[in-house]
PDB file of C-alpha atoms in Angstrom:
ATOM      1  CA  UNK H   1      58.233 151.563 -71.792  1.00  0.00           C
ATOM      2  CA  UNK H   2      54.875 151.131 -71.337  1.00  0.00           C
ATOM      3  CA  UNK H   3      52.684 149.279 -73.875  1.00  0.00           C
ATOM      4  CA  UNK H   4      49.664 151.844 -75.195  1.00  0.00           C
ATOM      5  CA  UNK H   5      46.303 150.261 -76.003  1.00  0.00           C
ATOM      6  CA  UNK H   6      44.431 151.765 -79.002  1.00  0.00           C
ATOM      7  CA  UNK H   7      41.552 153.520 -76.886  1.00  0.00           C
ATOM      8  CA  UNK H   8      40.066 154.924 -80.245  1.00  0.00           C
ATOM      9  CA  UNK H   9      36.351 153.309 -80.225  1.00  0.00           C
ATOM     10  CA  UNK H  10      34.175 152.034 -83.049  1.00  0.00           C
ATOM     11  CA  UNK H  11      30.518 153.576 -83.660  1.00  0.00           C
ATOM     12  CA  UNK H  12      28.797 157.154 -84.165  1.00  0.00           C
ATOM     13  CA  UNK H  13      29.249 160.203 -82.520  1.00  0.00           C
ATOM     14  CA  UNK H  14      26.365 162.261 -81.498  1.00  0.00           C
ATOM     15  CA  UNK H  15      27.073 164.785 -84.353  1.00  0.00           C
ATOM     16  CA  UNK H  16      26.596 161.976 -86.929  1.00  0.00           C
ATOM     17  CA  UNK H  17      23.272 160.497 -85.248  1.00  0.00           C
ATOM     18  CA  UNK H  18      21.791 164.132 -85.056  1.00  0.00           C
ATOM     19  CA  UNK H  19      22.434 164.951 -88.887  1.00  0.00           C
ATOM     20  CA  UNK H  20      21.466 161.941 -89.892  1.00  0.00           C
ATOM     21  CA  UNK H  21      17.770 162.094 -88.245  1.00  0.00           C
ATOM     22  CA  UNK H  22      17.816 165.852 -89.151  1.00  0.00           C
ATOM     23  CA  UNK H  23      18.480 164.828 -93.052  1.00  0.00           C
ATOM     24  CA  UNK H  24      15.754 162.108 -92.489  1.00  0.00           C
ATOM     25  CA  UNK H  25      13.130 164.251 -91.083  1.00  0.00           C
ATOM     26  CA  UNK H  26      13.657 166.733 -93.813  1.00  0.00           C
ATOM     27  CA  UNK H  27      13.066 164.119 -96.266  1.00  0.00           C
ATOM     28  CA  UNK H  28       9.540 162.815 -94.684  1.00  0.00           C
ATOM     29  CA  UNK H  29       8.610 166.244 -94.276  1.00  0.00           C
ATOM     30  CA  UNK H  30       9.189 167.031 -97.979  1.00  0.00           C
ATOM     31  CA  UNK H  31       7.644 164.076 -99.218  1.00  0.00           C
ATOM     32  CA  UNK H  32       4.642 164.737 -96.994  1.00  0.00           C
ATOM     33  CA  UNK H  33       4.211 167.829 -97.909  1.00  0.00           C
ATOM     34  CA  UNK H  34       4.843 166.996-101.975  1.00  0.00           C
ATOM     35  CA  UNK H  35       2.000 164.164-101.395  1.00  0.00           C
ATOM     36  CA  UNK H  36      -1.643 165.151-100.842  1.00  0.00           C
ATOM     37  CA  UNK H  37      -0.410 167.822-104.091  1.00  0.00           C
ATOM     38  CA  UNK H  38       0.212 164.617-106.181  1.00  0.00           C
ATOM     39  CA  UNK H  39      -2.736 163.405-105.458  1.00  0.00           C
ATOM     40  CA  UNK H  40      -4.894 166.620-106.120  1.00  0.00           C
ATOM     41  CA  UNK H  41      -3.012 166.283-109.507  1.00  0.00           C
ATOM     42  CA  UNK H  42      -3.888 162.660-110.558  1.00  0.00           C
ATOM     43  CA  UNK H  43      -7.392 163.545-109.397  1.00  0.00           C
ATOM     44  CA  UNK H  44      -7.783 166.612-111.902  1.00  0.00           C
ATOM     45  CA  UNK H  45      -6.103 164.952-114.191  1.00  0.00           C
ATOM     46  CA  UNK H  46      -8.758 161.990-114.020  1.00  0.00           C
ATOM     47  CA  UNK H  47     -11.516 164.719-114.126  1.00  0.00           C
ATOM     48  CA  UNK H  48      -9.865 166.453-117.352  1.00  0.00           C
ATOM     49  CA  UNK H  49     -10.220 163.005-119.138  1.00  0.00           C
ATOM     50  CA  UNK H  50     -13.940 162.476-117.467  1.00  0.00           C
ATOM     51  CA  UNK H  51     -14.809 165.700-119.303  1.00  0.00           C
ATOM     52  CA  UNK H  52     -13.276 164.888-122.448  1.00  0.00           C
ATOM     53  CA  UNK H  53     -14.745 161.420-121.855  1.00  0.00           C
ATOM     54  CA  UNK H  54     -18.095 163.226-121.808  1.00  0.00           C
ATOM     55  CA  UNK H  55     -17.666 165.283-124.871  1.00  0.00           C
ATOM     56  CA  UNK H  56     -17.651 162.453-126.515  1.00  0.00           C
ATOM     57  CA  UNK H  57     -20.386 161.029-125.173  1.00  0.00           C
ATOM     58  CA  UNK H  58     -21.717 164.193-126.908  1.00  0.00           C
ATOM     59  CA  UNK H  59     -20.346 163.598-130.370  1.00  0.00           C
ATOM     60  CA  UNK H  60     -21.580 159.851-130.405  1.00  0.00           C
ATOM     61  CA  UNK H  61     -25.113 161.431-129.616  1.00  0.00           C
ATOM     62  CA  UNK H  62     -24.620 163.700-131.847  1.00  0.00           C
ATOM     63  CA  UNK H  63     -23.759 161.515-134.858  1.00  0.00           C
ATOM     64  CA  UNK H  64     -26.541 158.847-134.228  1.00  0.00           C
ATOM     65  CA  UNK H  65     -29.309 162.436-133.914  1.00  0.00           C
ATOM     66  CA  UNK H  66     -28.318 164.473-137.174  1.00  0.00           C
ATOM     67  CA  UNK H  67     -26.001 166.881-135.041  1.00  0.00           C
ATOM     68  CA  UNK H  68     -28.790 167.586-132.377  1.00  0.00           C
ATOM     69  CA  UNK H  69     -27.912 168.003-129.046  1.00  0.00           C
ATOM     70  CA  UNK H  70     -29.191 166.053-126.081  1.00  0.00           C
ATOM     71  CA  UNK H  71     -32.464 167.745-124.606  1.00  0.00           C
ATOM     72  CA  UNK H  72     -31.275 166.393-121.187  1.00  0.00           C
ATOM     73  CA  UNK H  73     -27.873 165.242-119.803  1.00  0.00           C
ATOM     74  CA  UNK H  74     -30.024 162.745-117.007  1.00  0.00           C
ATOM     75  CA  UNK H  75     -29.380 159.256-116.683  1.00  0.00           C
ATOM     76  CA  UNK H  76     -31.121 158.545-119.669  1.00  0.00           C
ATOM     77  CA  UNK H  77     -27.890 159.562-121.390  1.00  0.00           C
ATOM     78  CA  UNK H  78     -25.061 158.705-119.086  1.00  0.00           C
ATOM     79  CA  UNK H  79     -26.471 154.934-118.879  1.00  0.00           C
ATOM     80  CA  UNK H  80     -26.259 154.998-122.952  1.00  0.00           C
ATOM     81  CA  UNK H  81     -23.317 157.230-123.568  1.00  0.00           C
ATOM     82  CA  UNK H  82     -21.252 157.136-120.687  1.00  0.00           C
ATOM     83  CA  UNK H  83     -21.718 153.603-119.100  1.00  0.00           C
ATOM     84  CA  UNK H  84     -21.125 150.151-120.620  1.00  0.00           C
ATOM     85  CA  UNK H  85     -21.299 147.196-118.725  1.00  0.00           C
ATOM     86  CA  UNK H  86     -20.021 147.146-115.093  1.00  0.00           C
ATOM     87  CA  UNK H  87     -18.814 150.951-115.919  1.00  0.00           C
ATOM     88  CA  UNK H  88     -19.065 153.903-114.353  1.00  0.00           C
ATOM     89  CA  UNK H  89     -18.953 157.608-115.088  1.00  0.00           C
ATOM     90  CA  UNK H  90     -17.819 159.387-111.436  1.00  0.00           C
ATOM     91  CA  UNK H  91     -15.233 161.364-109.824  1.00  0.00           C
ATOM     92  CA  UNK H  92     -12.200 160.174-108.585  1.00  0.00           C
ATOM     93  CA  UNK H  93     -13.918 160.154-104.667  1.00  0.00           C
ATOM     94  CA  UNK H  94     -16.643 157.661-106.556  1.00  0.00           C
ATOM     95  CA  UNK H  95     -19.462 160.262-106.972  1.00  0.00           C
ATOM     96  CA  UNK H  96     -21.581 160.355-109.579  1.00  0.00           C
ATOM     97  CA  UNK H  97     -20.887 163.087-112.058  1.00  0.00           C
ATOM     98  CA  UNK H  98     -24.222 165.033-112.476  1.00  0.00           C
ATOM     99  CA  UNK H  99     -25.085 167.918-115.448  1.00  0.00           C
ATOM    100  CA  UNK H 100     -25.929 171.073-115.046  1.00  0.00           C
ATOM    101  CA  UNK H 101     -27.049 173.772-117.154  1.00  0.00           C
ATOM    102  CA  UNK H 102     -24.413 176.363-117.210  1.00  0.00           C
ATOM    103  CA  UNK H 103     -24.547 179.799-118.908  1.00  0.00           C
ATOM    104  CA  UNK H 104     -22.301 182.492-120.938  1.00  0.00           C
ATOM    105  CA  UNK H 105     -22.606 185.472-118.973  1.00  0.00           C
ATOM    106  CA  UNK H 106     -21.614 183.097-116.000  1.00  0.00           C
ATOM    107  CA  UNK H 107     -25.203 183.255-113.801  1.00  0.00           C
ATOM    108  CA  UNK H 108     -24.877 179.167-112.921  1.00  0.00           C
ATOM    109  CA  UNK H 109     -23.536 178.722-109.762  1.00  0.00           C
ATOM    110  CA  UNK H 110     -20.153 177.314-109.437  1.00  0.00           C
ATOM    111  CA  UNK H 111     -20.452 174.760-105.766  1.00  0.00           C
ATOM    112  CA  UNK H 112     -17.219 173.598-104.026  1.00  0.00           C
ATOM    113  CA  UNK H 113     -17.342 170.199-105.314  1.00  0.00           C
ATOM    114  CA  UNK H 114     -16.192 168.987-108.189  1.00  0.00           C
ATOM    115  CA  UNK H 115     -19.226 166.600-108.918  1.00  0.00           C
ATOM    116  CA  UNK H 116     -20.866 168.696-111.531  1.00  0.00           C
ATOM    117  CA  UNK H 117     -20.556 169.503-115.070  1.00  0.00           C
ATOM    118  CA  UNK H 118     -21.746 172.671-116.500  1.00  0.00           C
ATOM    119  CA  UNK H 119     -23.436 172.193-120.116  1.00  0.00           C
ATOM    120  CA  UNK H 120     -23.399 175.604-122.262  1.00  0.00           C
ATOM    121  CA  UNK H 121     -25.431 175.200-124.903  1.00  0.00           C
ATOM    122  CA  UNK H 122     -24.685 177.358-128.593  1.00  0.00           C
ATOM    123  CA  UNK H 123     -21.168 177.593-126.769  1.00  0.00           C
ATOM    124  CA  UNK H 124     -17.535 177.356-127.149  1.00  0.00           C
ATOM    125  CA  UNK H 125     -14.738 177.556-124.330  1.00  0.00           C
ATOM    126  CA  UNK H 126     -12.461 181.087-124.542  1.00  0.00           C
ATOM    127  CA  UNK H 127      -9.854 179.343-121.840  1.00  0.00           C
ATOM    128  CA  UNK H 128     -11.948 178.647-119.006  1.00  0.00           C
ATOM    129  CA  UNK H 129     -15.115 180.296-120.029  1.00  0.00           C
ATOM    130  CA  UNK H 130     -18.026 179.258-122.443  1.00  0.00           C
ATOM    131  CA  UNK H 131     -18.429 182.107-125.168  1.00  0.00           C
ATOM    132  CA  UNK H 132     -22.003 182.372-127.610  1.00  0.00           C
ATOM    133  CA  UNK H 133     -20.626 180.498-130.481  1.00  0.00           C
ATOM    134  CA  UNK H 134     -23.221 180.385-133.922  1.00  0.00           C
ATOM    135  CA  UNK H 135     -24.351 176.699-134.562  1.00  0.00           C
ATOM    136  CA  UNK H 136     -26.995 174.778-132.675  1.00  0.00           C
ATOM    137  CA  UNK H 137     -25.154 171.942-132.620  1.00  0.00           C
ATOM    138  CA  UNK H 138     -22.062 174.016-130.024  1.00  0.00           C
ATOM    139  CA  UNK H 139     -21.825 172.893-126.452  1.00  0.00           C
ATOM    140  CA  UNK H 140     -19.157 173.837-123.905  1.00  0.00           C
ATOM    141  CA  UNK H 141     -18.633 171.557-120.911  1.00  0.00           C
ATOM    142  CA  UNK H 142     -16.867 172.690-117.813  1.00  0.00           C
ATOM    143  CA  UNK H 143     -15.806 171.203-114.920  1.00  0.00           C
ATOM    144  CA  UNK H 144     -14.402 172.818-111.899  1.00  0.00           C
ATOM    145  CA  UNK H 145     -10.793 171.615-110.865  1.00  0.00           C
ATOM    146  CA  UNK H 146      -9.813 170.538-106.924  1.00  0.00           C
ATOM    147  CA  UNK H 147      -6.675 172.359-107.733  1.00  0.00           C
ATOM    148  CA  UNK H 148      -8.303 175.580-108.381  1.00  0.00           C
ATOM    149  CA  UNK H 149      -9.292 177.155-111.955  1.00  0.00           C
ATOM    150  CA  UNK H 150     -12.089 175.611-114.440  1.00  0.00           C
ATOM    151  CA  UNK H 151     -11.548 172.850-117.705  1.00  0.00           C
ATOM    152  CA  UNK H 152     -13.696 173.315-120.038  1.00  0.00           C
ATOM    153  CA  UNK H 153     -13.820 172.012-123.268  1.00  0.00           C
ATOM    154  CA  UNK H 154     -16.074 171.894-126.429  1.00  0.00           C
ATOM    155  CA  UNK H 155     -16.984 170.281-129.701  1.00  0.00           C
TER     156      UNK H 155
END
């Protein structure tokens, strides 16, 4: 009788190499595709806080001026309410933030970026939307989001 030699050999088959890479690719292309969402996220999230950072800009101004309301939102008052020391006050892609008048019946004009905040005077937010609110002393900021819809937010 002969002797037989174990033939079987060690290693991967084809099969296994192709499902592996398959599974793999699937994974980067998830994650790729889960990524620049993320990212939109954090940065709407960091504007959400800006805003809220700036209504309290507003309240500190507020208390130190009997309840009155800035007459301006220049640099005047971001350099005194918004900045201290090596601080800044911009969006997430390091522009400045800038303030704009915005209006109830909605006639300011929304832009693409999300640089600007819209300042409503004798306003309150109804969701994303100021509303005429009694009291002088009201003011509605909104922001527009990279993710789509508006934040506003008032005191």
């Amino acid at each position: 009788k002969g002797i037989m030699k174990n033939t079987k050999k060690e290693g991967f088959t084809i099969i296994e190499v192709i499902l592996v890479l398959a599974i793999a690719g699937l994974i980067f292309l998830m994650v790729f595709i889960a990524l620049p969402a993320l990212q939109r996220w954090q940065r709407d999230t960091q504007r959400g806080q800006d805003l809220s950072r700036a209504l309290t800009a507003v309240q500190s101004y507020q208390n130190k001026n009997r309840a009155k309301l800035p007459a301006t939102f220049d640099n005047g008052f971001i350099n005194s309410y918004l900045k201290t020391g090596s601080d800044t006050f911009a969006d997430p892609d390091g522009t400045d933030y800038t303030f704009v008048e915005g209006s109830i019946d909605g006639s300011a004009t929304w832009e693409a970026n999300q640089h600007k905040i819209y300042v409503t005077r004798n306003a309150t937010c109804n969701g994303e939307f100021p509303v005429a609110s009694s009291g002088a002393s009201k003011v509605a900021l909104q922001m527009k989001m990279e993710g789509g819809g508006i934040s506003c937010t008032n005191n």
